[in-house]
PDB file of C-alpha atoms and ligand atoms in Angstrom:
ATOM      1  CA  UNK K  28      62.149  77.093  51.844  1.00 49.00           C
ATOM      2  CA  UNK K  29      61.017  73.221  51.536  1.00 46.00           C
ATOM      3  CA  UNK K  30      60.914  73.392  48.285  1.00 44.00           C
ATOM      4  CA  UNK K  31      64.309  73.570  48.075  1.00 52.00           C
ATOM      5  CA  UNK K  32      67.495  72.914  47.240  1.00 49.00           C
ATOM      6  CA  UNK K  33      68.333  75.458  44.330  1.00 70.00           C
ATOM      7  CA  UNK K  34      70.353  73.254  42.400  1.00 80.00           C
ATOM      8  CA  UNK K  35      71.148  75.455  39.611  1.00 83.00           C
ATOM      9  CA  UNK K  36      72.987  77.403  42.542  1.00 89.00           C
ATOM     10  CA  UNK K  37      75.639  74.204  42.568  1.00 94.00           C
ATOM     11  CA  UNK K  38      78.078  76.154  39.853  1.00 93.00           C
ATOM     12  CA  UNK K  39      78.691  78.321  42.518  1.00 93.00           C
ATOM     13  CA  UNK K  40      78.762  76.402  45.685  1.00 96.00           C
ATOM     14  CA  UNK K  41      82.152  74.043  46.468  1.00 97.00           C
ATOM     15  CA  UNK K  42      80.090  70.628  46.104  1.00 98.00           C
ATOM     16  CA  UNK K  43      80.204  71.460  42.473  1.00 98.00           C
ATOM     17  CA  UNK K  44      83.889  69.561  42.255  1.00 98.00           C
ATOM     18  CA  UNK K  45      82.653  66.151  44.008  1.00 98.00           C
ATOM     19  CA  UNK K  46      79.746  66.309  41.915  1.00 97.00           C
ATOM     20  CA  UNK K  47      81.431  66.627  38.636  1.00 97.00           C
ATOM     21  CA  UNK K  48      84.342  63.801  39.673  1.00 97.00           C
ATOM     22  CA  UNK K  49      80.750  61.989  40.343  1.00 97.00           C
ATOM     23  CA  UNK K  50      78.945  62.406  37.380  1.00 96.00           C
ATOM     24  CA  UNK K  51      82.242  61.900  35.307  1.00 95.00           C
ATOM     25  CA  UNK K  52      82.268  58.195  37.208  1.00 95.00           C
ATOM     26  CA  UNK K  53      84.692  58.471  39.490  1.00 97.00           C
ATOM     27  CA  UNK K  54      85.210  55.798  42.666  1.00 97.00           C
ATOM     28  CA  UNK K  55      83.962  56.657  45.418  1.00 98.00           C
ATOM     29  CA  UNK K  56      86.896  56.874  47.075  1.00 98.00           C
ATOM     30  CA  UNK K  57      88.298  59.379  44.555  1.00 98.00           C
ATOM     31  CA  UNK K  58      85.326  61.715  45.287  1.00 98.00           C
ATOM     32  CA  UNK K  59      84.981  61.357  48.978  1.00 98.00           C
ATOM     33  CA  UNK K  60      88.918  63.261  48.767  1.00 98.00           C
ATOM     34  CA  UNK K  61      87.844  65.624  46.160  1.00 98.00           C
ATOM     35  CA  UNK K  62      84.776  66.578  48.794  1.00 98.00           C
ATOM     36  CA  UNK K  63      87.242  66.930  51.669  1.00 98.00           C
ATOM     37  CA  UNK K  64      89.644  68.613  49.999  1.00 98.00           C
ATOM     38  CA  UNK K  65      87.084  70.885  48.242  1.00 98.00           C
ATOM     39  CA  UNK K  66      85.402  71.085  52.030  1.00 98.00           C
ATOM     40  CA  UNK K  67      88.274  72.203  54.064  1.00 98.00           C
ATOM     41  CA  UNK K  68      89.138  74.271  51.307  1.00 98.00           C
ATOM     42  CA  UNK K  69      85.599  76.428  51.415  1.00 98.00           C
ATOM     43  CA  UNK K  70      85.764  79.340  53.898  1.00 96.00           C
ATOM     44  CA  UNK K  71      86.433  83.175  52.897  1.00 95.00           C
ATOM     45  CA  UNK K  72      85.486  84.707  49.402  1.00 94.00           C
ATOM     46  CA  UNK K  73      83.608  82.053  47.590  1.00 95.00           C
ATOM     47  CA  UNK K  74      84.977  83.108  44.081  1.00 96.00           C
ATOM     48  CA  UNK K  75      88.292  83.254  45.486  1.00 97.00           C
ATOM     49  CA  UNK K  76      88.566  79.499  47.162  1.00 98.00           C
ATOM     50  CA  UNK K  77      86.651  78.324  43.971  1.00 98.00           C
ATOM     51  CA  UNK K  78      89.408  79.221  41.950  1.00 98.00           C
ATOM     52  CA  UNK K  79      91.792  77.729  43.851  1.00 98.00           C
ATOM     53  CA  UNK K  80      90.202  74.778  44.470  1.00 98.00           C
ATOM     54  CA  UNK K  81      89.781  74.130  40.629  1.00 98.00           C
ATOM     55  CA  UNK K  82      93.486  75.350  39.758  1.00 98.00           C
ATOM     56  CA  UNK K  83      94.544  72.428  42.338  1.00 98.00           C
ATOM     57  CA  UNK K  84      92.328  69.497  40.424  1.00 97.00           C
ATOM     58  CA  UNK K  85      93.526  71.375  37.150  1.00 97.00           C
ATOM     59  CA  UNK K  86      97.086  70.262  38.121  1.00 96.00           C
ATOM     60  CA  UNK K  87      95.982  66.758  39.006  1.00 96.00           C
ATOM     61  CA  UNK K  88      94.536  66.321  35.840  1.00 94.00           C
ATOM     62  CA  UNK K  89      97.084  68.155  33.714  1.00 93.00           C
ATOM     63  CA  UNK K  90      99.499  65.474  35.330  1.00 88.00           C
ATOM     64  CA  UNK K  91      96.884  62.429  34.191  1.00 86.00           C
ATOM     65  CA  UNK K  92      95.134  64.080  31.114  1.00 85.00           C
ATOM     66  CA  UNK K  93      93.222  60.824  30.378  1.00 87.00           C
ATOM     67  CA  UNK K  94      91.751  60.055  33.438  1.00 89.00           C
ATOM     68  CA  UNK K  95      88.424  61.102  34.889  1.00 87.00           C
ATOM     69  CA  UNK K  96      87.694  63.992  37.186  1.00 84.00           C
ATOM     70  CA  UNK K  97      88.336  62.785  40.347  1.00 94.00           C
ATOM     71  CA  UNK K  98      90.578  59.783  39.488  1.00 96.00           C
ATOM     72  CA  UNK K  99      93.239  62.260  38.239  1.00 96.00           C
ATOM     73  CA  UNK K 100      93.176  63.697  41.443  1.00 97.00           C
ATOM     74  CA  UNK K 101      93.311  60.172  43.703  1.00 97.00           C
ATOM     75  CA  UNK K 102      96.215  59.460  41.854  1.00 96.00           C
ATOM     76  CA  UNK K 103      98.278  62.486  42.033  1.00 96.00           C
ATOM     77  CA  UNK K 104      97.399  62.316  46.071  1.00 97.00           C
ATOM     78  CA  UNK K 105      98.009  58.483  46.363  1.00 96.00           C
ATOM     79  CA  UNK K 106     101.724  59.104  44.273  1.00 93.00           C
ATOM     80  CA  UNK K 107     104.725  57.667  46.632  1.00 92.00           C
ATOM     81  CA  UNK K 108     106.413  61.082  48.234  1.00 91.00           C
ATOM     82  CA  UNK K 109     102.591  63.147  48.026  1.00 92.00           C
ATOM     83  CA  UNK K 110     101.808  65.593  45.633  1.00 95.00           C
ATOM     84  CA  UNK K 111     103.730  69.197  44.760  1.00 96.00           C
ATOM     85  CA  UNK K 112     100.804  71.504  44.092  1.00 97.00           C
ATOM     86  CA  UNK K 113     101.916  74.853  43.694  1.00 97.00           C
ATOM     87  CA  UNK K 114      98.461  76.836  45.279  1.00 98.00           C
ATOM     88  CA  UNK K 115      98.138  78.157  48.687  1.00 97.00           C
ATOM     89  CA  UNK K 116      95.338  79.730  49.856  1.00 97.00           C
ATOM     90  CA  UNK K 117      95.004  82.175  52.613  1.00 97.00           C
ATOM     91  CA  UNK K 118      96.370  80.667  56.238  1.00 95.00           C
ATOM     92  CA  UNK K 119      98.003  77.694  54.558  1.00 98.00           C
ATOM     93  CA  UNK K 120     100.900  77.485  52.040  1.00 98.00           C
ATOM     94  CA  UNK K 121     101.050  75.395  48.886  1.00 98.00           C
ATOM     95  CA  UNK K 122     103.323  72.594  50.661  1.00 98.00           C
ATOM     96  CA  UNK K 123     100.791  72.179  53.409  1.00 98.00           C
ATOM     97  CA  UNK K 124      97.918  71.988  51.137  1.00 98.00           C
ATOM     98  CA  UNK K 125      99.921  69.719  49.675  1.00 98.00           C
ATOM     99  CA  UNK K 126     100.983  67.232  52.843  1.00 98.00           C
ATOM    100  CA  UNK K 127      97.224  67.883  53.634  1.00 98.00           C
ATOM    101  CA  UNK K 128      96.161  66.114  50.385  1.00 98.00           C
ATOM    102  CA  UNK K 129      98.850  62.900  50.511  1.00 98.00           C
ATOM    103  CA  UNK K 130      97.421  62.313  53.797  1.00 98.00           C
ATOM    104  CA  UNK K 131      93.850  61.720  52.238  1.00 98.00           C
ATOM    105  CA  UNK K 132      95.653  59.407  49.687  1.00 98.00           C
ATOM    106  CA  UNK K 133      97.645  57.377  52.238  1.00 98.00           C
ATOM    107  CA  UNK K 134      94.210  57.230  54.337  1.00 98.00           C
ATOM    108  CA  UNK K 135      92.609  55.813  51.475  1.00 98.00           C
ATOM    109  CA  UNK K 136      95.486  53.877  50.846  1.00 97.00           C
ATOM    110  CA  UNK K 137      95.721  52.218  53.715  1.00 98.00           C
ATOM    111  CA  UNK K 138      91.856  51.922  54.660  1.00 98.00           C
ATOM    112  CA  UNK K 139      90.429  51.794  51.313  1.00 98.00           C
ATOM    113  CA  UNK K 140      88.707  55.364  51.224  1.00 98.00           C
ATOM    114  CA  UNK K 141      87.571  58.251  54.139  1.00 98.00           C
ATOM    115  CA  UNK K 142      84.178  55.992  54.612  1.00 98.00           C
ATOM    116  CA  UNK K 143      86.310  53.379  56.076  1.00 98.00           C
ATOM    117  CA  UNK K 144      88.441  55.658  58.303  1.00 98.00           C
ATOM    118  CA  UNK K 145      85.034  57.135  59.281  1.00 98.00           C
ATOM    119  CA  UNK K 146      82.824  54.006  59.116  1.00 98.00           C
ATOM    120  CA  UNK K 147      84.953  52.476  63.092  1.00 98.00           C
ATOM    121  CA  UNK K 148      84.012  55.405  65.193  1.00 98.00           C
ATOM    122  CA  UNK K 149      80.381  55.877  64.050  1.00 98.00           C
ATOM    123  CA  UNK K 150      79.404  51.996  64.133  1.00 98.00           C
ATOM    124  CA  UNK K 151      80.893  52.007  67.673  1.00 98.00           C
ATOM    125  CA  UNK K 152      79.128  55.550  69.776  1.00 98.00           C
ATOM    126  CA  UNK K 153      76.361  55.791  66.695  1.00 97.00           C
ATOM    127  CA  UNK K 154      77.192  59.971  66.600  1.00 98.00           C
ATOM    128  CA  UNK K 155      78.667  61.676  63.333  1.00 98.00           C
ATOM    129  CA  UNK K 156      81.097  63.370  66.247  1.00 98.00           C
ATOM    130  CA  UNK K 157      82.613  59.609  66.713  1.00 98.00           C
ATOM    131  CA  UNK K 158      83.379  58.989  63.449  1.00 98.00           C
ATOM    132  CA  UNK K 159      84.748  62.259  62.580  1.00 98.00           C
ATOM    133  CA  UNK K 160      86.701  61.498  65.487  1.00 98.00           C
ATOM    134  CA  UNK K 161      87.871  58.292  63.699  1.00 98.00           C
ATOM    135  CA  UNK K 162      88.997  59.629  61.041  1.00 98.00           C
ATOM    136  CA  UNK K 163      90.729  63.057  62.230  1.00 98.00           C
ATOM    137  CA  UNK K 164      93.133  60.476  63.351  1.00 98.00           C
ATOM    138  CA  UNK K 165      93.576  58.681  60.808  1.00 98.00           C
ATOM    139  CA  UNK K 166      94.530  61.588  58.824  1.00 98.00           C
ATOM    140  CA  UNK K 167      96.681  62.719  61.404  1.00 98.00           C
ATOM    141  CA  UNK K 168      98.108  59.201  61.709  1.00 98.00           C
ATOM    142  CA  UNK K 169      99.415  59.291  57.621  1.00 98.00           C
ATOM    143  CA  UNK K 170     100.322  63.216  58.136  1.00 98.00           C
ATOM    144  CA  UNK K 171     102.883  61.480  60.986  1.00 96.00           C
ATOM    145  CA  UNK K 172     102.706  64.153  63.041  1.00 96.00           C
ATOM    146  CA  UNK K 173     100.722  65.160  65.999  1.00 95.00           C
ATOM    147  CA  UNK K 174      98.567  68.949  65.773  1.00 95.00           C
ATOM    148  CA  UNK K 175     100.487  70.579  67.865  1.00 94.00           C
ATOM    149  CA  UNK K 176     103.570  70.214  66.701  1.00 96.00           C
ATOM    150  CA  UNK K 177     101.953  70.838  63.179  1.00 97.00           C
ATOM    151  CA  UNK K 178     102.266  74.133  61.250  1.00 97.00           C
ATOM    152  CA  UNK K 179      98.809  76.513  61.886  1.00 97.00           C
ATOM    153  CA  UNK K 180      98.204  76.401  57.832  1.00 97.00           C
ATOM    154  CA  UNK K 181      98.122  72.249  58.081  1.00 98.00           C
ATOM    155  CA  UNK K 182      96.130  72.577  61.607  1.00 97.00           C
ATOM    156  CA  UNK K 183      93.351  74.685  59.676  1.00 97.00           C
ATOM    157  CA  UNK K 184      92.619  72.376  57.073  1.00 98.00           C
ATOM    158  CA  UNK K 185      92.207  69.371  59.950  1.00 98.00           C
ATOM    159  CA  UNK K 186      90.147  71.182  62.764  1.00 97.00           C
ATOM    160  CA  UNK K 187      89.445  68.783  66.008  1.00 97.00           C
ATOM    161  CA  UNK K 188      86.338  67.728  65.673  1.00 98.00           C
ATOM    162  CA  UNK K 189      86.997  66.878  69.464  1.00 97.00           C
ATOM    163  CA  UNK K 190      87.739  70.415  70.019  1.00 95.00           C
ATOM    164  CA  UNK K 191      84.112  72.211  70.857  1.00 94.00           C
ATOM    165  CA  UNK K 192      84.557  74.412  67.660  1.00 95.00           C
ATOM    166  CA  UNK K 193      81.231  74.272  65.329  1.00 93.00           C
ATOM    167  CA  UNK K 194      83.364  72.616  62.504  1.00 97.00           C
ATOM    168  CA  UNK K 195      81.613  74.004  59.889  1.00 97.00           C
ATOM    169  CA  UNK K 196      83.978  72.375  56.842  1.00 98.00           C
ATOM    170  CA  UNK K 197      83.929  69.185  58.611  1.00 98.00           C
ATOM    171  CA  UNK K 198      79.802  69.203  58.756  1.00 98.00           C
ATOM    172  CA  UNK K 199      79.604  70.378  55.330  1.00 98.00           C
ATOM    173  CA  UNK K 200      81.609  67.387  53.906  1.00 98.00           C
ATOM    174  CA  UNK K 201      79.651  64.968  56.108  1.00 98.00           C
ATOM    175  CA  UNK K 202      76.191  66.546  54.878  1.00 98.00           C
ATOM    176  CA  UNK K 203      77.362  65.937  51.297  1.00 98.00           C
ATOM    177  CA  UNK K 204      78.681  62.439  51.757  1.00 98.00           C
ATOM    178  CA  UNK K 205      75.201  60.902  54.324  1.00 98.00           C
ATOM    179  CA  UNK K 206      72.044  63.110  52.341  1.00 98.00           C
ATOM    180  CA  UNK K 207      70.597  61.290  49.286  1.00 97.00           C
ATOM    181  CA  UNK K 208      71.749  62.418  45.621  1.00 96.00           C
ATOM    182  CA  UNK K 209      68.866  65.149  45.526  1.00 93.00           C
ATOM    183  CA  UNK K 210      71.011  67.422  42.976  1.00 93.00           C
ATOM    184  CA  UNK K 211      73.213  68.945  45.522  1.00 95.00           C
ATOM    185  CA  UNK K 212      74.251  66.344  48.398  1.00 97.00           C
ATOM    186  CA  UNK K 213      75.534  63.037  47.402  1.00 98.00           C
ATOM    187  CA  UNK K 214      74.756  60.200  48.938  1.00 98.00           C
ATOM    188  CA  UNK K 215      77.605  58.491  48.905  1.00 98.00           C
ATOM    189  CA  UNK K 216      77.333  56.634  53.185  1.00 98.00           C
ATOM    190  CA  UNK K 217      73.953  55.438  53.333  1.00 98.00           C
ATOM    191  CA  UNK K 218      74.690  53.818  56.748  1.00 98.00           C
ATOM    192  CA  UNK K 219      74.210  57.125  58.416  1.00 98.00           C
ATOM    193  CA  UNK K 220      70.968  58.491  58.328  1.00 98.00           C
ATOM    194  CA  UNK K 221      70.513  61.977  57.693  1.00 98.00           C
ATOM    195  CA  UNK K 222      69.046  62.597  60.738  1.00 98.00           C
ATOM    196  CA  UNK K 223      72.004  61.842  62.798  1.00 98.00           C
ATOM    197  CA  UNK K 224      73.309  65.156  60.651  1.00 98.00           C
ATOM    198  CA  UNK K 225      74.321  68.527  62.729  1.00 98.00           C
ATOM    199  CA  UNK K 226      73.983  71.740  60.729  1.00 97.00           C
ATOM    200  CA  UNK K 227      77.348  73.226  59.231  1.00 97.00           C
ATOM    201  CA  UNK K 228      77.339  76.185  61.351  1.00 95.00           C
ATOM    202  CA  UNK K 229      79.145  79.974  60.371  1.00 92.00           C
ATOM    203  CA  UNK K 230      79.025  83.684  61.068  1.00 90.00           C
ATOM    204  CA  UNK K 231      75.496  84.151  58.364  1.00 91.00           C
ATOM    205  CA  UNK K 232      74.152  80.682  59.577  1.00 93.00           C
ATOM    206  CA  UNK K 233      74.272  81.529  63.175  1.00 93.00           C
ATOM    207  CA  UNK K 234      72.871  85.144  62.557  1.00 93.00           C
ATOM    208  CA  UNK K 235      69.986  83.640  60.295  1.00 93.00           C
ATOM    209  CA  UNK K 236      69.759  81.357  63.175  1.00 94.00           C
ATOM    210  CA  UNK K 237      68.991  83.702  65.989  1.00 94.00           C
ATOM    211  CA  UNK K 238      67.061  85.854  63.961  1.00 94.00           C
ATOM    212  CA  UNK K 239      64.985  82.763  63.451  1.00 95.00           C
ATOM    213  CA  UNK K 240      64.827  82.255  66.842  1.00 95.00           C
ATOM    214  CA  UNK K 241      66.514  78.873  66.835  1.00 95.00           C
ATOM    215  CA  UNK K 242      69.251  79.570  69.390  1.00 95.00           C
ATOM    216  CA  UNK K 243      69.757  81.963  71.834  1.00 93.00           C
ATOM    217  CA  UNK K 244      73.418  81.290  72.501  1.00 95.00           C
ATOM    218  CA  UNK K 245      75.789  83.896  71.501  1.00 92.00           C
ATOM    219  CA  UNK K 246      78.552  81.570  70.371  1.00 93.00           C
ATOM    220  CA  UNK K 247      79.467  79.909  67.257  1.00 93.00           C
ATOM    221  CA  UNK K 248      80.242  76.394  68.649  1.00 96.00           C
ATOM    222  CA  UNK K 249      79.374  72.468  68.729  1.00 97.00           C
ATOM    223  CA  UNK K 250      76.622  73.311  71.379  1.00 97.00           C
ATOM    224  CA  UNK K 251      75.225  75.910  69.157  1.00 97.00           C
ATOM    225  CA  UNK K 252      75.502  73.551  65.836  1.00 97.00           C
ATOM    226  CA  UNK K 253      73.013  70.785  68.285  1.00 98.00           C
ATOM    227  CA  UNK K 254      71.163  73.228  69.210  1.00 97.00           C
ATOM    228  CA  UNK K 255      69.997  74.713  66.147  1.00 97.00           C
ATOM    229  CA  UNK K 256      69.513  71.232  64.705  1.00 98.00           C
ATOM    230  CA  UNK K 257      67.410  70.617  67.951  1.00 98.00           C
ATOM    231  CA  UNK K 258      65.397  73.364  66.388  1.00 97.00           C
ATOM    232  CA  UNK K 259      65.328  72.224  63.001  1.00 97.00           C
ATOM    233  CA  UNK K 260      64.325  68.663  63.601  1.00 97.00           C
ATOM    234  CA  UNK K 261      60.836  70.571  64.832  1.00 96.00           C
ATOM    235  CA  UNK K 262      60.700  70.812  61.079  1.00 95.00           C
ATOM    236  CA  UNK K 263      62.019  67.673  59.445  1.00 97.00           C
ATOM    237  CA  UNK K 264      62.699  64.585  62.048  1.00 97.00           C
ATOM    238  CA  UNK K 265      64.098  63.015  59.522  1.00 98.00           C
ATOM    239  CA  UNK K 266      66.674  65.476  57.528  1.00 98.00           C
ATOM    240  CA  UNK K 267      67.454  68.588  59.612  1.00 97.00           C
ATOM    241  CA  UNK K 268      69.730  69.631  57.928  1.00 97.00           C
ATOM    242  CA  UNK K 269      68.105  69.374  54.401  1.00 95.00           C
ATOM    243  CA  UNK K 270      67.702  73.785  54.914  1.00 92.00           C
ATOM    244  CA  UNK K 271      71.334  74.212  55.184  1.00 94.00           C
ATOM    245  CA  UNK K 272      71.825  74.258  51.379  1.00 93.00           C
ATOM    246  CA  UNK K 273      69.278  77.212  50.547  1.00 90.00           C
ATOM    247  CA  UNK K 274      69.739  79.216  54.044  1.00 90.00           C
ATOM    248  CA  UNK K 275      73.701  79.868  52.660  1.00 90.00           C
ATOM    249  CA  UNK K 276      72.735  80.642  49.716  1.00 89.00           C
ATOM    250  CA  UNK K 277      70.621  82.889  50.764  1.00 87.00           C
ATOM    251  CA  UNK K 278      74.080  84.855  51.675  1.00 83.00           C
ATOM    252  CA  UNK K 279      76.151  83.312  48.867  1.00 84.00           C
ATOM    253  CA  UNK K 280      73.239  85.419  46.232  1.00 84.00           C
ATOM    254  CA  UNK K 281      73.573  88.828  48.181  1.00 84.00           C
ATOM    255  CA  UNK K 282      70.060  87.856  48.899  1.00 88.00           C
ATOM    256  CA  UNK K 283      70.301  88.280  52.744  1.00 90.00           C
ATOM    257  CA  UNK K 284      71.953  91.149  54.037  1.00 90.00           C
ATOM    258  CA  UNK K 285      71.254  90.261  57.521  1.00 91.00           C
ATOM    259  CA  UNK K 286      68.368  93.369  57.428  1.00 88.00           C
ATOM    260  CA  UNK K 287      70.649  95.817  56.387  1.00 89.00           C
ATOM    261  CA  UNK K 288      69.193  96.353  53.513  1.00 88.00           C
ATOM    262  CA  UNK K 289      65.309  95.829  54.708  1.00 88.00           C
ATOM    263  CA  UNK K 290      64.102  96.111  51.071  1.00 89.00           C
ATOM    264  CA  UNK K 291      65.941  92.491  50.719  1.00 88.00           C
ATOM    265  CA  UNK K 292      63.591  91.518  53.204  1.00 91.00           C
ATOM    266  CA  UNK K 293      60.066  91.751  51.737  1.00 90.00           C
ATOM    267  CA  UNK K 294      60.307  89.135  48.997  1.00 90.00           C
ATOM    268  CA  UNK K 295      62.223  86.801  51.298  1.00 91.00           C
ATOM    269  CA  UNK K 296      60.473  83.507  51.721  1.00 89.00           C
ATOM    270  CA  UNK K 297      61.440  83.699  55.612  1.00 92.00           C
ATOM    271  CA  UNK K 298      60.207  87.268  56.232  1.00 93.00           C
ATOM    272  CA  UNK K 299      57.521  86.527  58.255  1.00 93.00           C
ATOM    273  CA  UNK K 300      59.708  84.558  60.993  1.00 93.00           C
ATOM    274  CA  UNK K 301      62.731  86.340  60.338  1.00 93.00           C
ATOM    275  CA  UNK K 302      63.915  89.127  63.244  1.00 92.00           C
ATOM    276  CA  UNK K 303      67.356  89.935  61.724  1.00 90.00           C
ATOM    277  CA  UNK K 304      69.246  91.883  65.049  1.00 82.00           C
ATOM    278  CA  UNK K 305      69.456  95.693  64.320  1.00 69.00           C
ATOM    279  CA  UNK K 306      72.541  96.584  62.285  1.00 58.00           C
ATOM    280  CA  UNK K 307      75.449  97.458  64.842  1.00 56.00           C
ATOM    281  CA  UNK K 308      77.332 100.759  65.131  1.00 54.00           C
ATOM    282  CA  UNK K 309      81.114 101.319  64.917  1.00 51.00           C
ATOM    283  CA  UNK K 310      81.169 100.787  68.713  1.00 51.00           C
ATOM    284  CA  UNK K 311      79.161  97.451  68.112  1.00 43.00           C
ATOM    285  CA  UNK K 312      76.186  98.600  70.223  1.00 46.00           C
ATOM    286  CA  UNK K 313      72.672  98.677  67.990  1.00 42.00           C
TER     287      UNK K 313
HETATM  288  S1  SF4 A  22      64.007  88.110  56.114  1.00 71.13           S
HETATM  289 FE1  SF4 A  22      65.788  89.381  55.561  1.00 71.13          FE
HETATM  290  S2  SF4 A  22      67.322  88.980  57.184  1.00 71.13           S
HETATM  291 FE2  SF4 A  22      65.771  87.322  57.257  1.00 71.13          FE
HETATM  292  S3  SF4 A  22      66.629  85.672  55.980  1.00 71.13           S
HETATM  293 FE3  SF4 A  22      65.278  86.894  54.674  1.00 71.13          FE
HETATM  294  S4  SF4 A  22      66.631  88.418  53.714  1.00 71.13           S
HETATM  295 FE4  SF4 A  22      67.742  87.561  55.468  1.00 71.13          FE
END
């Protein structure tokens, strides 16, 4: 598993639209809001939210043909009045999607990109929870709203990182902006080390985490997340989180089944450490 990360699995994994606005020489700023939106964007059926995510920069660029990947999409978020995307996606429409996005543009607008928003709550408690903190607000702040008075489709693309939720999308984007450029993550806020990282936590990462033994707590939250990091820096001091990329795919191939399918199992690089729970019955007992 060190020898990881997989990166011809990229195609098929959401950083795939940051990194293209990135190789295609886009400003930072313009790919830190292609990575959130792509981010926020990234839960359910992977081939499902990659099309969507793709038909939404599509738009962007059909709207600036001759700009870069990435820039197109700055620009059509940073346009007076916000963008008019026409995509929803599962618990959020295509207007909040779109409000979602003009708020990244006014944020980097106004602060001069999501590093900046981010940058205030970090340098002052020195936790990734801080400056996530930061710039939740911020985005909240140019939506001109508060959350709860906010529609649940525009409140699930902006989860509280305050909240005690394991804010997987919001870990993800952080783990692709702080690692280094190693063919997957991107490197893009070298003032946070990586080891201030917390793993993006869901449903196959927490199983693959017990059945690793690296938590015993039975729910998926921001306790969990520290805790399995805990576990991870035992491994890597430095870059705990540097596994996170490989152990999803490991779910994202159909190469983990979780056990059910023991036969999986025996060429799996983790077998020997691996106690996947038994598979459960109708009436969830083993
Ligand atoms: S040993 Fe089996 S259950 Fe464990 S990670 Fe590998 S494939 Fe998944």
């Amino acid at each position: 598993m060190r020898q990881h990360p997989p990166v011809e699995r990229v195609a098929s994994d959401p950083v795939a639209f940051p990194r293209a606005a990135l190789a295609a020489g886009a400003p930072r700023p313009a790919v830190e809001a292609v990575a959130l939106l792509s981010a926020m964007l990234a839960y359910g059926a992977v081939p499902l939210f990659m099309r969507v995510i793709r038909g939404l920069l599509d738009e962007a660029a059909a709207a600036a043909p001759r700009e870069a990947a990435g820039t197109a999409f700055l620009r059509a978020i940073s346009q007076p009045g916000g963008p008019r995307f026409s995509l929803g996606y599962r618990l959020s429409t295509a207007a909040e999607i779109s409000r979602f996005a003009g708020a990244i543009g006014t944020v980097i607008s106004r602060h001069g990109g999501l590093w900046e928003a981010f940058a205030p709550g970090w340098r002052r408690a020195g936790t990734v929870r801080a400056g996530l903190i930061t710039l939740h607000e911020a985005l909240w702040q140019a939506l001109g709203t508060r959350p709860a008075a906010a529609p649940g489709g525009l409140r699930h693309l902006l989860p509280d990182p305050a909240g005690g939720g394991c804010c997987k999308r919001w870990l993800m984007f952080l783990r692709w902006m702080v690692r280094p450029d190693d063919g997957v993550d991107l490197g893009l806020w070298p003032e946070v080390p990586p080891a201030a990282l917390l793993i993006p936590l869901d449903r196959h990462l927490s199983r693959l985490a017990r059945a690793l033994d690296l938590t015993r707590r039975a729910t998926d939250d921001w306790k969990t997340a520290e805790e399995v990091t805990a576990a991870l820096r035992q491994l890597d001091p430095l870059d705990p989180v540097r596994y996170d990329f490989a152990l999803c795919h490991l779910a994202i191939a159909g190469d983990c089944t979780h056990g059910r399918h023991p036969e999986r199992c025996a060429p799996c690089p983790l077998a020997d450490v691996c106690q996947p729970a038994p598979p459960r019955t109708r009436q969830g007992k083993p």
